[in-house]
């Protein structure tokens, strides 16, 4: 790949991929590109599906779970099952419960979003990758095991 040249008692690394870069300091680092979607540009259908997943997961799962968790935490504090914070009152625990509800809501909607991405048209690389991943991790049921 790179060769070291000796000249004038100085070793330089050949960065022939860049015309004016001839020293090791100016050579770009070698990068290992491992993720298949690292430089991928999403199609309009893929962007639309991802935005719908984001919006629906928020309104259908995050808001209800956050509200329920925060309300339950507030009720537990008011009834004495949980102690209030001496300085901040109910705020830290209710906020933590709401954030936990948000995370649980996002995670609970991921199978629906996965199915939506698998339903993208055949020309979609993201849809193809999601179908391959699903097929590899969810093999069809074996009819002999019934």
PDB file of N, CA and C in Angstrom, residues 5 13 35 37 45 49 56 58-59 68 72 76 83 86 101 107 125 136 140 145-146:
ATOM      1  N   UNK A   5      10.100   6.034   1.489  1.00  0.00           N
ATOM      2  CA  UNK A   5      11.215   6.474   0.660  1.00  0.00           C
ATOM      3  C   UNK A   5      12.282   7.054   1.557  1.00  0.00           C
ATOM      4  N   UNK A  13       6.516   8.795   3.995  1.00  0.00           N
ATOM      5  CA  UNK A  13       5.567   7.795   3.551  1.00  0.00           C
ATOM      6  C   UNK A  13       4.908   8.307   2.283  1.00  0.00           C
ATOM      7  N   UNK A  35     -20.392  -0.493   8.019  1.00  0.00           N
ATOM      8  CA  UNK A  35     -21.846  -0.464   7.986  1.00  0.00           C
ATOM      9  C   UNK A  35     -22.334  -0.285   6.557  1.00  0.00           C
ATOM     10  N   UNK A  37     -24.951   0.986   5.316  1.00  0.00           N
ATOM     11  CA  UNK A  37     -25.693   2.214   5.019  1.00  0.00           C
ATOM     12  C   UNK A  37     -24.919   3.476   5.400  1.00  0.00           C
ATOM     13  N   UNK A  45     -39.387   7.440  -0.542  1.00  0.00           N
ATOM     14  CA  UNK A  45     -40.250   6.463   0.138  1.00  0.00           C
ATOM     15  C   UNK A  45     -39.677   6.071   1.500  1.00  0.00           C
ATOM     16  N   UNK A  49     -41.346   6.761   5.132  1.00  0.00           N
ATOM     17  CA  UNK A  49     -41.617   5.665   6.074  1.00  0.00           C
ATOM     18  C   UNK A  49     -40.951   5.926   7.424  1.00  0.00           C
ATOM     19  N   UNK A  56     -45.629   8.389  14.437  1.00  0.00           N
ATOM     20  CA  UNK A  56     -46.588   7.465  15.037  1.00  0.00           C
ATOM     21  C   UNK A  56     -46.088   6.881  16.349  1.00  0.00           C
ATOM     22  N   UNK A  58     -44.253   8.392  18.445  1.00  0.00           N
ATOM     23  CA  UNK A  58     -44.389   9.437  19.461  1.00  0.00           C
ATOM     24  C   UNK A  58     -45.833   9.552  19.935  1.00  0.00           C
ATOM     25  N   UNK A  59     -46.760   9.703  18.990  1.00  0.00           N
ATOM     26  CA  UNK A  59     -48.154   9.949  19.381  1.00  0.00           C
ATOM     27  C   UNK A  59     -48.877   8.698  19.867  1.00  0.00           C
ATOM     28  N   UNK A  68     -48.912   7.975  31.412  1.00  0.00           N
ATOM     29  CA  UNK A  68     -49.280   6.949  32.395  1.00  0.00           C
ATOM     30  C   UNK A  68     -48.205   6.799  33.469  1.00  0.00           C
ATOM     31  N   UNK A  72     -48.836   7.801  37.331  1.00  0.00           N
ATOM     32  CA  UNK A  72     -48.695   6.755  38.356  1.00  0.00           C
ATOM     33  C   UNK A  72     -47.641   7.151  39.387  1.00  0.00           C
ATOM     34  N   UNK A  76     -48.315   7.809  43.298  1.00  0.00           N
ATOM     35  CA  UNK A  76     -47.562   7.059  44.318  1.00  0.00           C
ATOM     36  C   UNK A  76     -46.909   8.009  45.314  1.00  0.00           C
ATOM     37  N   UNK A  83     -41.322   8.548  48.329  1.00  0.00           N
ATOM     38  CA  UNK A  83     -41.000   9.753  49.104  1.00  0.00           C
ATOM     39  C   UNK A  83     -40.702  10.924  48.168  1.00  0.00           C
ATOM     40  N   UNK A  86     -36.545  16.120  49.177  1.00  0.00           N
ATOM     41  CA  UNK A  86     -36.663  17.166  50.197  1.00  0.00           C
ATOM     42  C   UNK A  86     -36.596  18.589  49.632  1.00  0.00           C
ATOM     43  N   UNK A 101     -41.052   6.497  30.313  1.00  0.00           N
ATOM     44  CA  UNK A 101     -42.203   6.188  29.474  1.00  0.00           C
ATOM     45  C   UNK A 101     -41.929   6.480  28.011  1.00  0.00           C
ATOM     46  N   UNK A 107     -39.299   1.983  22.223  1.00  0.00           N
ATOM     47  CA  UNK A 107     -38.894   0.585  22.080  1.00  0.00           C
ATOM     48  C   UNK A 107     -40.074  -0.325  21.759  1.00  0.00           C
ATOM     49  N   UNK A 125     -33.103  -0.174  -0.989  1.00  0.00           N
ATOM     50  CA  UNK A 125     -32.008  -0.919  -0.376  1.00  0.00           C
ATOM     51  C   UNK A 125     -32.265  -1.110   1.118  1.00  0.00           C
ATOM     52  N   UNK A 136     -33.076 -13.644   8.398  1.00  0.00           N
ATOM     53  CA  UNK A 136     -31.971 -14.318   9.081  1.00  0.00           C
ATOM     54  C   UNK A 136     -32.267 -14.530  10.563  1.00  0.00           C
ATOM     55  N   UNK A 140     -38.670 -19.239   9.354  1.00  0.00           N
ATOM     56  CA  UNK A 140     -40.067 -19.689   9.325  1.00  0.00           C
ATOM     57  C   UNK A 140     -40.254 -20.873  10.266  1.00  0.00           C
ATOM     58  N   UNK A 145     -42.536 -29.563  13.948  1.00  0.00           N
ATOM     59  CA  UNK A 145     -42.576 -29.366  15.397  1.00  0.00           C
ATOM     60  C   UNK A 145     -43.966 -29.141  15.926  1.00  0.00           C
ATOM     61  N   UNK A 146     -44.975 -29.209  15.119  1.00  0.00           N
ATOM     62  CA  UNK A 146     -46.358 -28.985  15.589  1.00  0.00           C
ATOM     63  C   UNK A 146     -46.881 -30.137  16.322  1.00  0.00           C
TER      64      UNK A 146
END
